[in-house]
Short mmCIF file of C-alpha atoms in Angstrom, two decimals:
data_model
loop_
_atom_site.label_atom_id
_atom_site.label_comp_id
_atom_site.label_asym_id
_atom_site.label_seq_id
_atom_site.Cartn_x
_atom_site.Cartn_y
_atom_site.Cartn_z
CA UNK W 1 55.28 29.22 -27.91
CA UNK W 2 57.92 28.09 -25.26
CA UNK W 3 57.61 24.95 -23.69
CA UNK W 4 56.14 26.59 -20.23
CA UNK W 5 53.53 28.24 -22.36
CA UNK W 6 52.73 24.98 -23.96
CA UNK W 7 52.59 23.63 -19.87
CA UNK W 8 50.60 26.17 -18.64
CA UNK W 9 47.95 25.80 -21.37
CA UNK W 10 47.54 22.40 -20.90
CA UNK W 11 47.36 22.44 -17.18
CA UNK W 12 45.02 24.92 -17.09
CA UNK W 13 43.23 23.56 -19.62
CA UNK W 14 42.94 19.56 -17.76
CA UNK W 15 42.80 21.24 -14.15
CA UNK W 16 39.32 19.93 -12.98
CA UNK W 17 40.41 15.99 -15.50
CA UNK W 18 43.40 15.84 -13.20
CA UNK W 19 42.18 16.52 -9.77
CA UNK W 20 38.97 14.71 -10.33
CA UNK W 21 41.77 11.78 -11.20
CA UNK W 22 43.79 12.70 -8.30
CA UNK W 23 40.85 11.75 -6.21
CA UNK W 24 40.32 8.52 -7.58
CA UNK W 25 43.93 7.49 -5.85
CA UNK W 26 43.69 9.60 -2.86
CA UNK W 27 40.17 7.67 -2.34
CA UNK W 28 42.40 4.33 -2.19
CA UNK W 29 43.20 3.60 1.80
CA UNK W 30 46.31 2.10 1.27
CA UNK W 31 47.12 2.47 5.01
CA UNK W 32 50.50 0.37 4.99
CA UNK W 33 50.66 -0.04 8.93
CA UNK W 34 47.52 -1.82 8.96
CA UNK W 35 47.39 -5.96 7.61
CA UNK W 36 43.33 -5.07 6.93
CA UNK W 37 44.24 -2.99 4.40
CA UNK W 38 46.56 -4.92 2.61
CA UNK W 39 43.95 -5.79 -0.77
CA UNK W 40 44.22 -1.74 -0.54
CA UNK W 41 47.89 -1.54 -0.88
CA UNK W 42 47.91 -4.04 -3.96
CA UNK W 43 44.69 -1.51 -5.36
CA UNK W 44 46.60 1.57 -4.89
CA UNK W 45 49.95 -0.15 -6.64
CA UNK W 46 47.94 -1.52 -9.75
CA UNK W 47 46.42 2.19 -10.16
CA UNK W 48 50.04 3.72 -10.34
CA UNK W 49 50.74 1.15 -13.08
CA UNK W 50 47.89 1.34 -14.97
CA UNK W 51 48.35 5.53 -14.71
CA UNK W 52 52.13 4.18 -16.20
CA UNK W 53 50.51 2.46 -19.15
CA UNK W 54 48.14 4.90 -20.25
CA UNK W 55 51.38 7.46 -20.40
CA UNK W 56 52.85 5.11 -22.41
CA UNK W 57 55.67 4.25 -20.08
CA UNK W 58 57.30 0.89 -20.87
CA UNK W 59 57.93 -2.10 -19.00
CA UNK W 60 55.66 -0.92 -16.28
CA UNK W 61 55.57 -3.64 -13.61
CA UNK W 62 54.27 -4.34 -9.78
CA UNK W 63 56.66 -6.38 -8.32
CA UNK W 64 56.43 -8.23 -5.12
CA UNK W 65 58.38 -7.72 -1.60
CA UNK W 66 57.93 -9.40 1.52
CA UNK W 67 55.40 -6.52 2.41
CA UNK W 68 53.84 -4.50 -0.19
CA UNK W 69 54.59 -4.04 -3.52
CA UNK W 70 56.93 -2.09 -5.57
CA UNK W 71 55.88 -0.33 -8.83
CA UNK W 72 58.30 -0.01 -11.90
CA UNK W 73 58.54 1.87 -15.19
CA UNK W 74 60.51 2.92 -17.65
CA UNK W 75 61.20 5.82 -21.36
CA UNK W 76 64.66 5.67 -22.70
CA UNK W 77 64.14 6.84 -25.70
CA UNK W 78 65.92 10.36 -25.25
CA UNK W 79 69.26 9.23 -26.67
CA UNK W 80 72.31 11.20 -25.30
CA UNK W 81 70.00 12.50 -22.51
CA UNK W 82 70.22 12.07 -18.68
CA UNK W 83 68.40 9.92 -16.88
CA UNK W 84 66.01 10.73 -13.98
CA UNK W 85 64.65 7.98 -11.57
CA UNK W 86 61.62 9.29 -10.15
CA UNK W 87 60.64 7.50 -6.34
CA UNK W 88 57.45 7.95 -4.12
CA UNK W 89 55.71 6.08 -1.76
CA UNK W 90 51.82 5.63 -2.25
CA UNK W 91 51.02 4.15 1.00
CA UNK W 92 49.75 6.67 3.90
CA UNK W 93 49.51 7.08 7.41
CA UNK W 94 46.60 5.33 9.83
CA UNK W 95 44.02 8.23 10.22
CA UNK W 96 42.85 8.41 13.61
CA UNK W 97 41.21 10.01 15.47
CA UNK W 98 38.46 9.96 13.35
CA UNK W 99 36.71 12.56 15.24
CA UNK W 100 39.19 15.39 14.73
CA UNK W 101 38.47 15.34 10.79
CA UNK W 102 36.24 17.99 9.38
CA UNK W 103 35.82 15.45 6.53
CA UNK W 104 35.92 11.87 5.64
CA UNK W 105 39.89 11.37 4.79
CA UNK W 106 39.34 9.02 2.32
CA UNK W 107 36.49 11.29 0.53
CA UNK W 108 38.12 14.33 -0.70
CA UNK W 109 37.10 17.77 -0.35
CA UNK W 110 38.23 20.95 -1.66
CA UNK W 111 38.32 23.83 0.51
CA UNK W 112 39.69 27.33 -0.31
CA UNK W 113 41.93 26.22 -2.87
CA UNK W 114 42.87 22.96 -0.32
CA UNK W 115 42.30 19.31 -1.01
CA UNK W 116 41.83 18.00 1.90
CA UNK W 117 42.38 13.90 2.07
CA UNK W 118 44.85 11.28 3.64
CA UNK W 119 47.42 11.30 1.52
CA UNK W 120 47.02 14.84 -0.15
CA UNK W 121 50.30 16.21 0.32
CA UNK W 122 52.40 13.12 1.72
CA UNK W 123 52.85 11.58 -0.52
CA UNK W 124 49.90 11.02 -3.30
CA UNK W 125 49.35 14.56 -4.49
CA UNK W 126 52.65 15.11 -5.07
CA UNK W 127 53.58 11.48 -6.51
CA UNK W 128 50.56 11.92 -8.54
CA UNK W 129 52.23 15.80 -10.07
CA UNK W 130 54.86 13.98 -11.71
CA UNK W 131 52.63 11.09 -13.75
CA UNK W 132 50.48 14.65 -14.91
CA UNK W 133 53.85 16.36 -15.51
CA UNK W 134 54.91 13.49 -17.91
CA UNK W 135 51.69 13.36 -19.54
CA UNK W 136 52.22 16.91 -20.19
CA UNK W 137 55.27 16.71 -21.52
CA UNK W 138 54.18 14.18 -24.05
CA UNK W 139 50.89 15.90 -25.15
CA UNK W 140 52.64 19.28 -25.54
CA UNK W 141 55.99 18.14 -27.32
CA UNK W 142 55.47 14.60 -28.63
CA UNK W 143 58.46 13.03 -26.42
CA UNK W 144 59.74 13.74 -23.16
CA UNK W 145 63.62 15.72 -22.95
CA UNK W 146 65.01 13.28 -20.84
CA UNK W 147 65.00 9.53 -20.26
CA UNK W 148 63.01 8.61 -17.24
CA UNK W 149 62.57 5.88 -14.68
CA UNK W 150 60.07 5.16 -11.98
CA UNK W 151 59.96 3.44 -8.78
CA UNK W 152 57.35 3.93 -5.96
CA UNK W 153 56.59 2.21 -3.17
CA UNK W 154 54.10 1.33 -0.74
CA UNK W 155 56.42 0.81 2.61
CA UNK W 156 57.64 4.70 3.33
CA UNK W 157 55.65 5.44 5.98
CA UNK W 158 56.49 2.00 8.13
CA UNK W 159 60.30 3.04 7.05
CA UNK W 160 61.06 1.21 3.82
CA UNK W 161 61.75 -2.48 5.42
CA UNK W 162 61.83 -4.08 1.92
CA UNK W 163 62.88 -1.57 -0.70
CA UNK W 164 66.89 -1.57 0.12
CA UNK W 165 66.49 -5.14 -0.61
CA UNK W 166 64.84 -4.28 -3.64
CA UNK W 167 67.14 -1.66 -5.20
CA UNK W 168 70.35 -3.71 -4.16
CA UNK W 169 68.53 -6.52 -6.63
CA UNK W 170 68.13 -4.36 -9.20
CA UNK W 171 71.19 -1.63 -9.13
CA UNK W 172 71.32 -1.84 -12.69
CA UNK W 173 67.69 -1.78 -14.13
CA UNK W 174 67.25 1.32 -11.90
CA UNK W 175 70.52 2.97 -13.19
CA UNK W 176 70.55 6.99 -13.82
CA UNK W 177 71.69 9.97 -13.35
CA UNK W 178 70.13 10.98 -10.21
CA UNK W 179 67.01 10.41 -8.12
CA UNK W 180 64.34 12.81 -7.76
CA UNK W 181 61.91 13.40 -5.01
CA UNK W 182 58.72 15.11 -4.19
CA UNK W 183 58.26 14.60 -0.70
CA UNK W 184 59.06 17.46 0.94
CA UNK W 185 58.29 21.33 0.98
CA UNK W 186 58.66 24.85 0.38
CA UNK W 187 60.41 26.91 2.86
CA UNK W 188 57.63 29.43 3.52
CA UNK W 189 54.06 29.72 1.43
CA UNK W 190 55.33 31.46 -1.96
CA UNK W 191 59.01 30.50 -0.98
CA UNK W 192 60.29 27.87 -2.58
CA UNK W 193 62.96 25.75 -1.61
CA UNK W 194 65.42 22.68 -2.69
CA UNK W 195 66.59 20.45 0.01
CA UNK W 196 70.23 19.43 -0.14
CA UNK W 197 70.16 17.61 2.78
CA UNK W 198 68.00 15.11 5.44
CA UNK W 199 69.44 14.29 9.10
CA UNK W 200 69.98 10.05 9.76
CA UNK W 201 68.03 8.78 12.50
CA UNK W 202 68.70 6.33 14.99
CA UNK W 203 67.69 5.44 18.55
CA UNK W 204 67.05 2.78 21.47
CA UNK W 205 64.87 2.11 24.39
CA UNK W 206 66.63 1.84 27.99
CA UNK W 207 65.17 -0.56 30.50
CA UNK W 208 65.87 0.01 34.14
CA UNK W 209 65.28 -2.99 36.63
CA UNK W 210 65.90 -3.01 40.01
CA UNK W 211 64.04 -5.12 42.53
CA UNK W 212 62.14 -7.79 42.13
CA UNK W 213 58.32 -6.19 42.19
CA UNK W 214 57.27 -3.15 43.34
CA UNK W 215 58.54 -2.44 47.15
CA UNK W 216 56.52 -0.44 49.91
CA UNK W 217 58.71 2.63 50.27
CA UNK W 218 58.47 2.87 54.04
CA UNK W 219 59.75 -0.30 54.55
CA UNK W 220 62.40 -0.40 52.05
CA UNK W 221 62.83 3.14 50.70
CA UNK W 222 66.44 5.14 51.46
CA UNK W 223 68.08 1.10 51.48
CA UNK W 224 67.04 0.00 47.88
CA UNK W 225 67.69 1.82 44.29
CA UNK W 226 64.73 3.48 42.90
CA UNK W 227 64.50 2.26 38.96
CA UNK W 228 62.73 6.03 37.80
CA UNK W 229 65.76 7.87 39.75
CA UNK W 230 68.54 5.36 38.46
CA UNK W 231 66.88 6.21 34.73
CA UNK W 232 66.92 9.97 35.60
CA UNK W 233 70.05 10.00 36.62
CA UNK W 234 71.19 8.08 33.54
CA UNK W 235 68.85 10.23 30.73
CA UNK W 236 70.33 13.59 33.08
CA UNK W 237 73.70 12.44 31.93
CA UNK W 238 73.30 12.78 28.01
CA UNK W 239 73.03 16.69 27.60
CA UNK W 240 74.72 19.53 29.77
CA UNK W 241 72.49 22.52 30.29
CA UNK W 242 72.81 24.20 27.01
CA UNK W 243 71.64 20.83 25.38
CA UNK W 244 75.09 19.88 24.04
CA UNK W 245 75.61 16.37 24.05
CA UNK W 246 77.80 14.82 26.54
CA UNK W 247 78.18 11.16 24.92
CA UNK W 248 81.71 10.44 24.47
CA UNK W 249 83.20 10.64 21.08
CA UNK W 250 79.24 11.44 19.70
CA UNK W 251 80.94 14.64 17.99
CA UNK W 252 83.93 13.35 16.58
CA UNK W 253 82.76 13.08 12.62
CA UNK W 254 80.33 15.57 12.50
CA UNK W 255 80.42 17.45 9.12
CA UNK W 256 80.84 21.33 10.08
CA UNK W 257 78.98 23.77 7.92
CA UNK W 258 80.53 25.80 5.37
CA UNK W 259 80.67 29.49 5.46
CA UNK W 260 78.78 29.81 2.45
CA UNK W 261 76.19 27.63 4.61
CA UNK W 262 75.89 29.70 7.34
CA UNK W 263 75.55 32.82 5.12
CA UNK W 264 72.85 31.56 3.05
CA UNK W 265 70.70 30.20 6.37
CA UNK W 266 71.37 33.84 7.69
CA UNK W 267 69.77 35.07 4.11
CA UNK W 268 66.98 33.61 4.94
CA UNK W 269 66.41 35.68 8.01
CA UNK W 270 64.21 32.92 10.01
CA UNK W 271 61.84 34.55 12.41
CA UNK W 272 62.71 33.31 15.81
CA UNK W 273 59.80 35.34 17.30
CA UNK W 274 57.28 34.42 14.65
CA UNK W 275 58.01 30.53 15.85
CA UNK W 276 57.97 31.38 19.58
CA UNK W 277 54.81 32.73 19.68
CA UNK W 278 53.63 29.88 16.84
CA UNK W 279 54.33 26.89 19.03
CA UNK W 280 53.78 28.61 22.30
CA UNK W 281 57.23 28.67 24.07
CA UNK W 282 58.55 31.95 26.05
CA UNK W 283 62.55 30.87 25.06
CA UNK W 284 64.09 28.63 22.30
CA UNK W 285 66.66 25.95 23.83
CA UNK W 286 69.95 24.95 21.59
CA UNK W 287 73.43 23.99 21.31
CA UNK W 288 75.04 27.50 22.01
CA UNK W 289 77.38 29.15 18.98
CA UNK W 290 74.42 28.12 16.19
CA UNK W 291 71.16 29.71 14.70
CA UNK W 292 67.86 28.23 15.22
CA UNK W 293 68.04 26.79 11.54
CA UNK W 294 71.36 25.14 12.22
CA UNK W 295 70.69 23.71 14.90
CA UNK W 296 67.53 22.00 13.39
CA UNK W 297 69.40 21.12 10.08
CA UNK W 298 72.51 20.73 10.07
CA UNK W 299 73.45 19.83 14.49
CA UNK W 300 73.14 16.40 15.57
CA UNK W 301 70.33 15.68 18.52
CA UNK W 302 69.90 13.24 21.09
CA UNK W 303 65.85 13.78 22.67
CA UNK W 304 64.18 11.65 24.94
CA UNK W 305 60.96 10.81 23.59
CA UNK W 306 58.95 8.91 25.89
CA UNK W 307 59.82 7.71 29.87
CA UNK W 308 57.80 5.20 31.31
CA UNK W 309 57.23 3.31 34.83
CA UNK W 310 55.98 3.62 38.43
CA UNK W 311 52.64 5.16 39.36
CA UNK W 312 50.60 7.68 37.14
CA UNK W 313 47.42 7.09 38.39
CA UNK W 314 45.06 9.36 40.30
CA UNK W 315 46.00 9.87 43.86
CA UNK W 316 49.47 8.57 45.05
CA UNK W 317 51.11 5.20 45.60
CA UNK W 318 53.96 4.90 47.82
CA UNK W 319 56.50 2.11 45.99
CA UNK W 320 59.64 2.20 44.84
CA UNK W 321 58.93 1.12 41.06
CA UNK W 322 61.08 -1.99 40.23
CA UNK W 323 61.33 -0.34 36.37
CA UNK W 324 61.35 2.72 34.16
CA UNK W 325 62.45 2.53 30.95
CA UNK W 326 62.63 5.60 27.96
CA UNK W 327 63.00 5.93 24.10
CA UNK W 328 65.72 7.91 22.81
CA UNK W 329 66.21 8.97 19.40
CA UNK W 330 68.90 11.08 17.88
CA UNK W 331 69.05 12.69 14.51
CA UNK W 332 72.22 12.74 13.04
CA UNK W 333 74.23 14.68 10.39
CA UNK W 334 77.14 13.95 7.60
CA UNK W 335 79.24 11.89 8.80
CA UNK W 336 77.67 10.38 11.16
CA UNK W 337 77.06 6.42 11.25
CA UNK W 338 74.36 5.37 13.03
CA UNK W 339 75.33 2.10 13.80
CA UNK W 340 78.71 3.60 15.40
CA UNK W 341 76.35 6.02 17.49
CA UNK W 342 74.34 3.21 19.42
CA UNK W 343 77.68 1.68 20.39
CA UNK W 344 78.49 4.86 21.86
CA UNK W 345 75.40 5.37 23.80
CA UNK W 346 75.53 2.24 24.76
CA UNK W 347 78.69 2.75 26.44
CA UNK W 348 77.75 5.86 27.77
CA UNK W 349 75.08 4.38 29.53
CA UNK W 350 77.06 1.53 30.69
CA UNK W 351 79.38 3.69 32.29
CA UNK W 352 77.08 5.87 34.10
CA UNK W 353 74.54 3.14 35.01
CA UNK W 354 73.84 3.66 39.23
CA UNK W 355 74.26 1.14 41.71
CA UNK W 356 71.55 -1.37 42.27
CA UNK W 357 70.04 -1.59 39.20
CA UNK W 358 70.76 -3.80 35.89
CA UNK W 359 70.28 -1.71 32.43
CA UNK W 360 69.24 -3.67 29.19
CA UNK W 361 69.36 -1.22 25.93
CA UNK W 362 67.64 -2.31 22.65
CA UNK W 363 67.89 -0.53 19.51
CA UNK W 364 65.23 0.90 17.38
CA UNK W 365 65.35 1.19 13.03
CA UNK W 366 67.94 3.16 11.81
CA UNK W 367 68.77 6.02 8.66
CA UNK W 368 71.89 7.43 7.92
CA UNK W 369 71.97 11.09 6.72
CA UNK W 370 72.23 12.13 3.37
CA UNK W 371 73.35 15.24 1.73
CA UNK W 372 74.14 16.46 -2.12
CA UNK W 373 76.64 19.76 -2.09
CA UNK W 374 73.98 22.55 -2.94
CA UNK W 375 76.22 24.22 -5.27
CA UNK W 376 75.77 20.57 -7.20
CA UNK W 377 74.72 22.13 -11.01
CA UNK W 378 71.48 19.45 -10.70
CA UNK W 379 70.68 21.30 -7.25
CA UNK W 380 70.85 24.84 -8.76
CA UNK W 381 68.68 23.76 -11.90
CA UNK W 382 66.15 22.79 -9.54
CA UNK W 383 66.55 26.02 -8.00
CA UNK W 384 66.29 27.42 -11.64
CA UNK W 385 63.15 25.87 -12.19
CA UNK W 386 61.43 26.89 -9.26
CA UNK W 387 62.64 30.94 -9.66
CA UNK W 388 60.89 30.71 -13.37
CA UNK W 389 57.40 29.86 -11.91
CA UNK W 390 57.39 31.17 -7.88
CA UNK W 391 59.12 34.81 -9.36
CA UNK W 392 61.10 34.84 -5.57
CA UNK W 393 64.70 33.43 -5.44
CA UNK W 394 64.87 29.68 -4.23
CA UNK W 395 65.74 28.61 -0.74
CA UNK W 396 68.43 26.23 -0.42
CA UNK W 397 67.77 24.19 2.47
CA UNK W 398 68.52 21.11 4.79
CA UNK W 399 65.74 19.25 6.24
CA UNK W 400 65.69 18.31 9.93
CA UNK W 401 63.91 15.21 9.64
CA UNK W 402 64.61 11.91 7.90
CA UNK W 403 63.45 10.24 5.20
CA UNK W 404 65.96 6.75 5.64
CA UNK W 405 65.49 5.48 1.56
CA UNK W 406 67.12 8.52 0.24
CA UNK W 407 70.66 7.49 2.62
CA UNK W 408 69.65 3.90 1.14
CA UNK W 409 69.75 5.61 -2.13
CA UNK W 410 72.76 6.97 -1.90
CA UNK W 411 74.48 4.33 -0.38
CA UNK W 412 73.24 1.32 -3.36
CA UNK W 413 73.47 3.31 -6.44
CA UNK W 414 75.78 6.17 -5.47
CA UNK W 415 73.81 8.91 -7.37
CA UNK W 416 72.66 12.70 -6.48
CA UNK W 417 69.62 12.76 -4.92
CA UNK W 418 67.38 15.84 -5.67
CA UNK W 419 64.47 16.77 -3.57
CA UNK W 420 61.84 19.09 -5.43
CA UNK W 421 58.88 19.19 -2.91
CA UNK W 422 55.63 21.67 -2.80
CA UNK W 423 54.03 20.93 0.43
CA UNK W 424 54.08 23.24 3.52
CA UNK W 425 54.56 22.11 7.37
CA UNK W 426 51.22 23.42 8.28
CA UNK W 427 49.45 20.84 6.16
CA UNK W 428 49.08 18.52 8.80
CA UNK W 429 50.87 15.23 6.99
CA UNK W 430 50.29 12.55 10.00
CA UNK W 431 47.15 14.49 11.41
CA UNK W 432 43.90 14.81 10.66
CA UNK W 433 42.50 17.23 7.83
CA UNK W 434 45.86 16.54 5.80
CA UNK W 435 45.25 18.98 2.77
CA UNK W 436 47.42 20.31 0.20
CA UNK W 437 47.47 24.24 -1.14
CA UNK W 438 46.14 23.69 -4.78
CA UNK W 439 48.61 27.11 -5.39
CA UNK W 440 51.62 24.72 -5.14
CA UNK W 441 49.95 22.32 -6.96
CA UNK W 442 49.45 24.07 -9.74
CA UNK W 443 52.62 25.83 -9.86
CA UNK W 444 54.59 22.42 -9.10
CA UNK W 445 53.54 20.52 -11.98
CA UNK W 446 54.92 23.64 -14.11
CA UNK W 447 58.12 23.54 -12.05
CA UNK W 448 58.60 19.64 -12.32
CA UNK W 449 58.24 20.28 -16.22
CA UNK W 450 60.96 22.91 -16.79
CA UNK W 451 63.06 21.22 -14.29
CA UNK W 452 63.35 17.93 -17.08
CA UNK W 453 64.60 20.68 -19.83
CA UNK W 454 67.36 21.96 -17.56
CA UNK W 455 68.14 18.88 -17.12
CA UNK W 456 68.52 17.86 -20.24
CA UNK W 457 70.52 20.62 -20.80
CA UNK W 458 73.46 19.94 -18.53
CA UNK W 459 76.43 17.80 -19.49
CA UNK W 460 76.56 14.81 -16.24
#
C-alpha cells in the first residue's frame, strides 16, 4: 500500500474524531484585536501545544511576547532530511455584526459539506490540517519523512507586531530549509494553486488644515482655501487617467514579469466577464499594457481608501471645512521598499500641496513583498503534490494581498517560503458566516502529506 493509500484510509477512517476536534479550537474566541479576550488567546495557544504533545512533538513550548503568545515545537529525528518550519496564526478576526450570521461563529455548524465558524478557513482549519497531517504520518508509517518545526502565532490578524522580534531572537532554534504556509487558497473550486508570491503593503494618512474653524462660505468663500478641494487636488495628482501612478521615481525598482510569467497567467484564461458581472461593475479600470491578473499580482497600486471632512449630514451646510484628511495605501511588488515609497509620497505631496493650506502626513504599518522563483524545485513539488490528489494541473500564482510575516520571514532567516493553501475567496474570511469547503479539507490534509515525501526527496 503506498503511503497516500495508507493517508486516505486513515483520514477517512478519523473524519468525524478530527472535525469534532477541529471544533473544540474553532470554539476558542481568541479574537486578538480585542484586550477582553486576552485569557482566550492564552486558551487557544495552550490547546495548540497540548495538540503538539499528544503528537509527540518535542520541546513544545508557549512562549511569551509583549502581546500574545507564541507556540513552539519541534521532530528532528529524520537524519539527512530537510527541514520544514511550519507557521500559522490561531488568533481571528472580531465578528461583528452579529446579526448578519446565520449561526453563532463561535458554535460551529456544518452545512453542505461547509463548516461554518470564525476562524474556519483563516486560519484554524487550515493550521489545524497540518497537526492531523502529522498525526497521520506517524500512525501510518511510524516516523515522519522529514524533520519538522512549528511556530504559530496569535498576532496575524493585528499584523504580527511581536513575532519579527521573536524570530530575530531565535534565528537559529527556528533554522530549516524553508517555511511553509497554509493561509491562502486555491485558484478556482477544484483548481489548485501554489502562491509564489504576496504584494508589500504600505500607506499613510494626509491631513489637510486650512483655517482656523469652519468659515461661513458667503462671507469668506472664493478668498480662503477650501481644505476638501486642496486634498482633492492633492489625491487627483497621484494617478493619471488610466490609473498609472504619477509619484516620482515610484516605478523605478519594480521587478518586471518574466515571459514565462505572463504566459502561464494567460494559461489560466481568467474570466474578465465572469468577474464583471460577479462584483457588479460595467468596465474593469487598470494600468494599460497588463491583464487583469497582472495587474492585481504582480503591478504596484496606490488606492485611496477612505477621505474624510466637512459636512455629510442631512441637508446642506454652507462652510468652507477647515480639514479633510484621507488614507492611502499602496501594495507593492519585488523590489520595492516600503520605507523608500513613503519618502516618495511624501515628497510628492509636498510638492503639489495648494496654497493656503499646511499638509501633515503620518504613516501607517508597513510589509515588504515577498516572492520565491516558481520554477524553485520546492515550488513545483508543491505543485506535484497537489496534481496527485485535485487530478487538474496546479496553478502557479501570485497573491495580490499581503501577508507582512512571510517578507519578515524572508528577510530574518533568508529561506524559501512555500505557500500551500485550500481556502477559496468566497469563504467570507473577515465576514460573517466564514466557512470552509470540507472538499478541500479533505483533499488538503492528503496533499500536505505527500507534499513532506517530495520533500524529502529533493537534495536542498
Amino acid at each position: 500500500m503506498s503511503h497516500l493509500q495508507k493517508l486516505d484510509k486513515y483520514f477517512s477512517d478519523n473524519r468525524e474524531k478530527h472535525l469534532e476536534e477541529l471544533f473544540d479550537f474553532l470554539r476558542i474566541p481568541s479574537i486578538s484585536s480585542l484586550s477582553e479576550h486576552k485569557e482566550d488567546m492564552q486558551t487557544a495557544a495552550n490547546w495548540l501545544a497540548d495538540k503538539l504533545r499528544k503528537l509527540n512533538i518535542e520541546n513544545v513550548s508557549v512562549d511569551p511576547t509583549k502581546g500574545h503568545p507564541v507556540v513552539y515545537g519541534e521532530w528532528l529525528h529524520a537524519e539527512g532530511k530537510p527541514t520544514i518550519l511550519f507557521y500559522g496564526h490561531y488568533d481571528v478576526q472580531p465578528v461583528d455584526p452579529l446579526n448578519l450570521w446565520d449561526s453563532e461563529p463561535f458554535k460551529p455548524e456544518i452545512r453542505d459539506n461547509k463548516l461554518f465558524a470564525r476562524g474556519a478557513s483563516d486560519d484554524k482549519g487550515q493550521v489545524y490540517m497540518h497537526l492531523k497531517m502529522i498525526e497521520a504520518l506517524f500512525a501510518t508509517e511510524g516516523t515522519l519523512p522529514v524533520n519538522v518545526k512549528f511556530i504559530y502565532e496569535g498576532e496575524e490578524e493585528i499584523g504580527s507586531p511581536n513575532l519579527p522580534a521573536y524570530v530575530e531572537a531565535n534565528k537559529e532554534k527556528l533554522a530549516a530549509d524553508l517555511i511553509l504556509i497554509s493561509d491562502t487558497g486555491l485558484y478556482a473550486p477544484g483548481k489548485p494553486a501554489v502562491c509564489y508570491g504576496l504584494r508589500g503593503l504600505t500607506g499613510v494618512q494626509i491631513d489637510v488644515r486650512g483655517a482656523k474653524g469652519d468659515l461661513h462660505s458667503g462671507l469668506y468663500g472664493g478668498g480662503v482655501q477650501n481644505a476638501i478641494h486642496a486634498l482633492a487636488e492633492i489625491l487627483a495628482s497621484f494617478r493619471d487617467e488610466h490609473g498609472t501612478i504619477q509619484v516620482e521615481g515610484f516605478y523605478d525598482k519594480v521587478r518586471p514579469l518574466s515571459d514565462e510569467e505572463r504566459q502561464a497567467y494567460r494559461d489560466l484564461q481568467f474570466d474578465e466577464e465572469a468577474l464583471k458581472e460577479e462584483i457588479g461593475v460595467q468596465e474593469l479600470f487598470g494600468e494599460a499594457g497588463y491583464s487583469y491578473l497582472e495587474q492585481t499580482w504582480a503591478r504596484p497600486t496606490l488606492e485611496v481608501n477612505g477621505v474624510f471632512g466637512g459636512f455629510s449630514g442631512e441637508g446642506i451646510k454652507t462652510v468652507l471645512p477647515a480639514e479633510a484628511g484621507a488614507k492611502i495605501t499602496c501594495r507593492l511588488v519585488p523590489d520595492q521598499d516600503p520605507n523608500e515609497i513613503v519618502q516618495l509620497l511624501k515628497a510628492h505631496i509636498e510638492k503639489h500641496k495648494p496654497k493656503g493650506v499646511t499638509v501633515n502626513v503620518s504613516e501607517f504599518d508597513k510589509g515588504a513583498p515577498y516572492m520565491t522563483p516558481f520554477d524553485h524545485p520546492l515550488i513545483q513539488a508543491a505543485g506535484r503534490s497537489y496534481e496527485k490528489i485535485y487530478n487538474v494541473p496546479t496553478a502557479f500564482i501570485r497573491g495580490g494581498g499581503s501577508i507582512p510575516i512571510v517578507a519578515a520571514f524572508d528577510e530574518i532567516l533568508s529561506l524559501p517560503v512555500v505557500l500551500m493553501g485550500f481556502g477559496l475567496n468566497s469563504e467570507n474570511f473577515h465576514a460573517p458566516n466564514e466557512h470552509f469547503h470540507l472538499e478541500n479539507f479533505d483533499k488538503g490534509l492528503r496533499v500536505l502529506g505527500d507534499y513532506l515525501h517530495e520533500v524529502s526527496n529533493l537534495k536542498l
